[in-house]
PDB file of C-alpha atoms in Angstrom:
ATOM      1  CA  MET A  14      -2.806  78.399  67.310  1.00  0.00           C
ATOM      2  CA  LYS A  15      -0.764  75.838  69.173  1.00  0.00           C
ATOM      3  CA  TYR A  16      -4.083  74.432  70.446  1.00  0.00           C
ATOM      4  CA  VAL A  17      -5.467  73.804  66.916  1.00  0.00           C
ATOM      5  CA  ILE A  18      -2.223  72.468  65.392  1.00  0.00           C
ATOM      6  CA  GLY A  19      -2.279  69.888  68.496  1.00  0.00           C
ATOM      7  CA  ILE A  20      -5.775  68.793  67.848  1.00  0.00           C
ATOM      8  CA  LEU A  21      -5.010  68.387  64.220  1.00  0.00           C
ATOM      9  CA  PHE A  22      -2.030  66.280  64.902  1.00  0.00           C
ATOM     10  CA  PHE A  23      -3.856  64.167  67.416  1.00  0.00           C
ATOM     11  CA  LEU A  24      -6.605  63.638  64.963  1.00  0.00           C
ATOM     12  CA  SER A  25      -4.242  62.462  62.173  1.00  0.00           C
ATOM     13  CA  LEU A  26      -2.783  59.744  64.398  1.00  0.00           C
ATOM     14  CA  PHE A  27      -6.196  58.125  64.485  1.00  0.00           C
ATOM     15  CA  SER A  28      -7.439  58.806  60.913  1.00  0.00           C
ATOM     16  CA  CYS A  29      -5.624  56.226  59.144  1.00  0.00           C
ATOM     17  CA  LYS A  30      -7.251  52.854  58.637  1.00  0.00           C
ATOM     18  CA  ASN A  31      -5.994  49.793  57.323  1.00  0.00           C
ATOM     19  CA  ASP A  32      -8.769  47.619  55.723  1.00  0.00           C
ATOM     20  CA  ASP A  33      -6.515  44.794  54.219  1.00  0.00           C
ATOM     21  CA  ASN A  34      -7.349  41.399  55.709  1.00  0.00           C
ATOM     22  CA  GLU A  35      -4.490  39.649  54.251  1.00  0.00           C
ATOM     23  CA  ILE A  36      -0.871  40.759  54.543  1.00  0.00           C
ATOM     24  CA  THR A  37       1.769  39.360  52.455  1.00  0.00           C
ATOM     25  CA  VAL A  38       5.600  40.105  53.167  1.00  0.00           C
ATOM     26  CA  ASP A  39       8.991  38.685  51.829  1.00  0.00           C
ATOM     27  CA  VAL A  40      11.035  37.489  54.871  1.00  0.00           C
ATOM     28  CA  PRO A  41      13.733  40.230  55.127  1.00  0.00           C
ATOM     29  CA  ASP A  42      16.185  37.779  56.443  1.00  0.00           C
ATOM     30  CA  PRO A  43      15.688  34.263  55.739  1.00  0.00           C
ATOM     31  CA  ASN A  44      18.840  33.203  57.574  1.00  0.00           C
ATOM     32  CA  SER A  45      16.786  33.814  60.690  1.00  0.00           C
ATOM     33  CA  LEU A  46      14.586  30.863  59.736  1.00  0.00           C
ATOM     34  CA  GLY A  47      17.523  28.342  59.812  1.00  0.00           C
ATOM     35  CA  ILE A  48      17.061  26.983  56.382  1.00  0.00           C
ATOM     36  CA  GLU A  49      20.550  27.514  55.148  1.00  0.00           C
ATOM     37  CA  GLY A  50      22.420  24.286  54.528  1.00  0.00           C
ATOM     38  CA  GLU A  51      21.785  20.635  53.520  1.00  0.00           C
ATOM     39  CA  TRP A  52      18.451  18.801  54.418  1.00  0.00           C
ATOM     40  CA  ASN A  53      17.657  15.207  53.663  1.00  0.00           C
ATOM     41  CA  LEU A  54      14.009  14.227  52.520  1.00  0.00           C
ATOM     42  CA  ILE A  55      13.160  11.304  54.720  1.00  0.00           C
ATOM     43  CA  ALA A  56       9.573  10.931  54.516  1.00  0.00           C
ATOM     44  CA  VAL A  57       6.550  11.738  51.988  1.00  0.00           C
ATOM     45  CA  THR A  58       3.177  11.111  53.444  1.00  0.00           C
ATOM     46  CA  GLY A  59      -0.428  12.050  52.407  1.00  0.00           C
ATOM     47  CA  GLY A  60      -1.836  12.783  48.941  1.00  0.00           C
ATOM     48  CA  PHE A  61      -5.170  11.713  47.563  1.00  0.00           C
ATOM     49  CA  LEU A  62      -4.290   8.026  47.864  1.00  0.00           C
ATOM     50  CA  GLY A  63      -2.435   8.173  51.114  1.00  0.00           C
ATOM     51  CA  VAL A  64       1.048   7.415  50.151  1.00  0.00           C
ATOM     52  CA  ASP A  65       3.582   6.784  52.998  1.00  0.00           C
ATOM     53  CA  HIS A  66       7.031   6.622  51.712  1.00  0.00           C
ATOM     54  CA  ILE A  67      10.415   6.666  53.815  1.00  0.00           C
ATOM     55  CA  PHE A  68      13.712   7.484  52.164  1.00  0.00           C
ATOM     56  CA  GLU A  69      17.344   6.753  53.768  1.00  0.00           C
ATOM     57  CA  ALA A  70      19.213  10.055  54.451  1.00  0.00           C
ATOM     58  CA  GLY A  71      21.385  10.946  51.617  1.00  0.00           C
ATOM     59  CA  THR A  72      18.896   9.659  48.864  1.00  0.00           C
ATOM     60  CA  ILE A  73      17.358  12.819  48.139  1.00  0.00           C
ATOM     61  CA  VAL A  74      19.388  16.183  49.682  1.00  0.00           C
ATOM     62  CA  TRP A  75      18.314  19.763  49.135  1.00  0.00           C
ATOM     63  CA  ASN A  76      21.157  22.413  49.894  1.00  0.00           C
ATOM     64  CA  PHE A  77      19.711  25.715  50.541  1.00  0.00           C
ATOM     65  CA  ASP A  78      22.007  28.811  49.587  1.00  0.00           C
ATOM     66  CA  GLU A  79      20.641  31.886  51.297  1.00  0.00           C
ATOM     67  CA  THR A  80      22.970  34.206  49.449  1.00  0.00           C
ATOM     68  CA  SER A  81      21.946  33.159  46.055  1.00  0.00           C
ATOM     69  CA  LYS A  82      18.436  32.024  47.035  1.00  0.00           C
ATOM     70  CA  THR A  83      18.875  28.744  45.202  1.00  0.00           C
ATOM     71  CA  ILE A  84      18.081  25.087  46.089  1.00  0.00           C
ATOM     72  CA  ASP A  85      20.633  22.483  44.894  1.00  0.00           C
ATOM     73  CA  VAL A  86      18.748  19.076  44.761  1.00  0.00           C
ATOM     74  CA  VAL A  87      20.422  15.923  44.411  1.00  0.00           C
ATOM     75  CA  ASN A  88      17.781  13.233  43.808  1.00  0.00           C
ATOM     76  CA  ASN A  89      19.003   9.613  43.799  1.00  0.00           C
ATOM     77  CA  ASN A  90      15.677   7.963  44.159  1.00  0.00           C
ATOM     78  CA  THR A  91      15.441   5.177  41.414  1.00  0.00           C
ATOM     79  CA  ASP A  92      11.815   4.329  41.817  1.00  0.00           C
ATOM     80  CA  ASN A  93       9.636   6.399  39.690  1.00  0.00           C
ATOM     81  CA  ASN A  94       6.633   5.203  41.513  1.00  0.00           C
ATOM     82  CA  LEU A  95       7.529   7.023  44.629  1.00  0.00           C
ATOM     83  CA  GLU A  96       6.807  10.788  45.121  1.00  0.00           C
ATOM     84  CA  ASP A  97       9.754  12.582  45.858  1.00  0.00           C
ATOM     85  CA  SER A  98       9.244  16.268  44.950  1.00  0.00           C
ATOM     86  CA  LEU A  99      11.826  17.809  43.003  1.00  0.00           C
ATOM     87  CA  SER A 100      14.432  16.232  40.344  1.00  0.00           C
ATOM     88  CA  THR A 101      18.013  16.669  40.496  1.00  0.00           C
ATOM     89  CA  GLY A 102      18.818  20.296  39.607  1.00  0.00           C
ATOM     90  CA  THR A 103      19.027  23.950  40.903  1.00  0.00           C
ATOM     91  CA  TYR A 104      16.013  25.972  41.615  1.00  0.00           C
ATOM     92  CA  ASN A 105      15.266  29.506  42.690  1.00  0.00           C
ATOM     93  CA  TYR A 106      13.295  30.092  45.863  1.00  0.00           C
ATOM     94  CA  SER A 107      11.692  32.494  48.199  1.00  0.00           C
ATOM     95  CA  ILE A 108       9.795  32.435  51.477  1.00  0.00           C
ATOM     96  CA  GLN A 109       6.812  34.531  51.886  1.00  0.00           C
ATOM     97  CA  ILE A 110       4.678  34.856  55.043  1.00  0.00           C
ATOM     98  CA  THR A 111       1.002  35.405  54.541  1.00  0.00           C
ATOM     99  CA  ASN A 112      -1.120  35.852  57.462  1.00  0.00           C
ATOM    100  CA  GLY A 113       1.598  34.323  59.646  1.00  0.00           C
ATOM    101  CA  VAL A 114       2.145  31.255  57.494  1.00  0.00           C
ATOM    102  CA  GLN A 115       5.401  30.597  55.766  1.00  0.00           C
ATOM    103  CA  GLU A 116       5.178  29.614  52.274  1.00  0.00           C
ATOM    104  CA  LEU A 117       8.146  28.056  50.259  1.00  0.00           C
ATOM    105  CA  ILE A 118       8.070  29.331  46.509  1.00  0.00           C
ATOM    106  CA  VAL A 119      10.141  27.310  44.267  1.00  0.00           C
ATOM    107  CA  ASN A 120      10.758  28.669  40.568  1.00  0.00           C
ATOM    108  CA  GLU A 121       7.763  31.176  41.332  1.00  0.00           C
ATOM    109  CA  VAL A 122       5.367  28.357  42.254  1.00  0.00           C
ATOM    110  CA  SER A 123       4.221  27.642  45.877  1.00  0.00           C
ATOM    111  CA  ILE A 124       5.115  24.172  46.798  1.00  0.00           C
ATOM    112  CA  GLY A 125       3.657  24.354  50.146  1.00  0.00           C
ATOM    113  CA  ASN A 126       3.524  25.632  53.812  1.00  0.00           C
ATOM    114  CA  LEU A 127       6.983  25.622  55.503  1.00  0.00           C
ATOM    115  CA  ASN A 128       7.583  24.874  59.225  1.00  0.00           C
ATOM    116  CA  ILE A 129      11.233  24.675  60.689  1.00  0.00           C
ATOM    117  CA  ILE A 130      11.848  23.300  64.058  1.00  0.00           C
ATOM    118  CA  ASN A 131      15.427  23.010  64.883  1.00  0.00           C
ATOM    119  CA  THR A 132      16.980  20.074  62.698  1.00  0.00           C
ATOM    120  CA  LYS A 133      13.785  19.301  61.087  1.00  0.00           C
ATOM    121  CA  PHE A 134      11.458  21.152  58.459  1.00  0.00           C
ATOM    122  CA  THR A 135       8.235  20.140  56.773  1.00  0.00           C
ATOM    123  CA  ILE A 136       6.563  21.157  53.401  1.00  0.00           C
ATOM    124  CA  ASP A 137       2.774  20.820  53.622  1.00  0.00           C
ATOM    125  CA  GLU A 138       0.533  20.972  50.946  1.00  0.00           C
ATOM    126  CA  GLN A 139      -1.983  18.656  52.397  1.00  0.00           C
ATOM    127  CA  PHE A 140      -4.499  21.522  52.548  1.00  0.00           C
ATOM    128  CA  ARG A 141      -4.934  20.934  48.672  1.00  0.00           C
ATOM    129  CA  ASP A 142      -4.920  17.090  48.922  1.00  0.00           C
ATOM    130  CA  GLY A 143      -1.091  17.250  48.607  1.00  0.00           C
ATOM    131  CA  PHE A 144       1.783  15.610  50.321  1.00  0.00           C
ATOM    132  CA  LEU A 145       3.735  16.245  53.571  1.00  0.00           C
ATOM    133  CA  TYR A 146       7.381  16.167  52.993  1.00  0.00           C
ATOM    134  CA  GLU A 147       9.784  15.838  55.908  1.00  0.00           C
ATOM    135  CA  PHE A 148      13.352  16.776  56.075  1.00  0.00           C
ATOM    136  CA  THR A 149      16.052  16.465  58.543  1.00  0.00           C
ATOM    137  CA  ARG A 150      19.780  17.699  58.759  1.00  0.00           C
TER     138      ARG A 150
END
């Protein structure tokens, strides 16, 4: 009897399959990504027309609050012809990882792929002829 139970247990370990090609999960601890705090939008490049805008630090500031999952944006850009992403306001956000790619979701809309390296991060939507937004601390 022990022999039969052992075989059944062994077979049950290998009988489960996962046919999903895409895995999507919410990041359980966004603090581990290092996005908490204040970030300055310093450059916007790309787009269908190939824009290239440089902003002085302090002109457009995003402040991420990991506890409330909000971004407070202060946008002091006065040139309406320049792409500068979000207007002044408070936005809800989340970060999702799909197939190893981090995606920033703002007010339930994907605004692009997120890449954080030390004191710099980018939001990349160039895969859909969008822009690359570059931020620094």
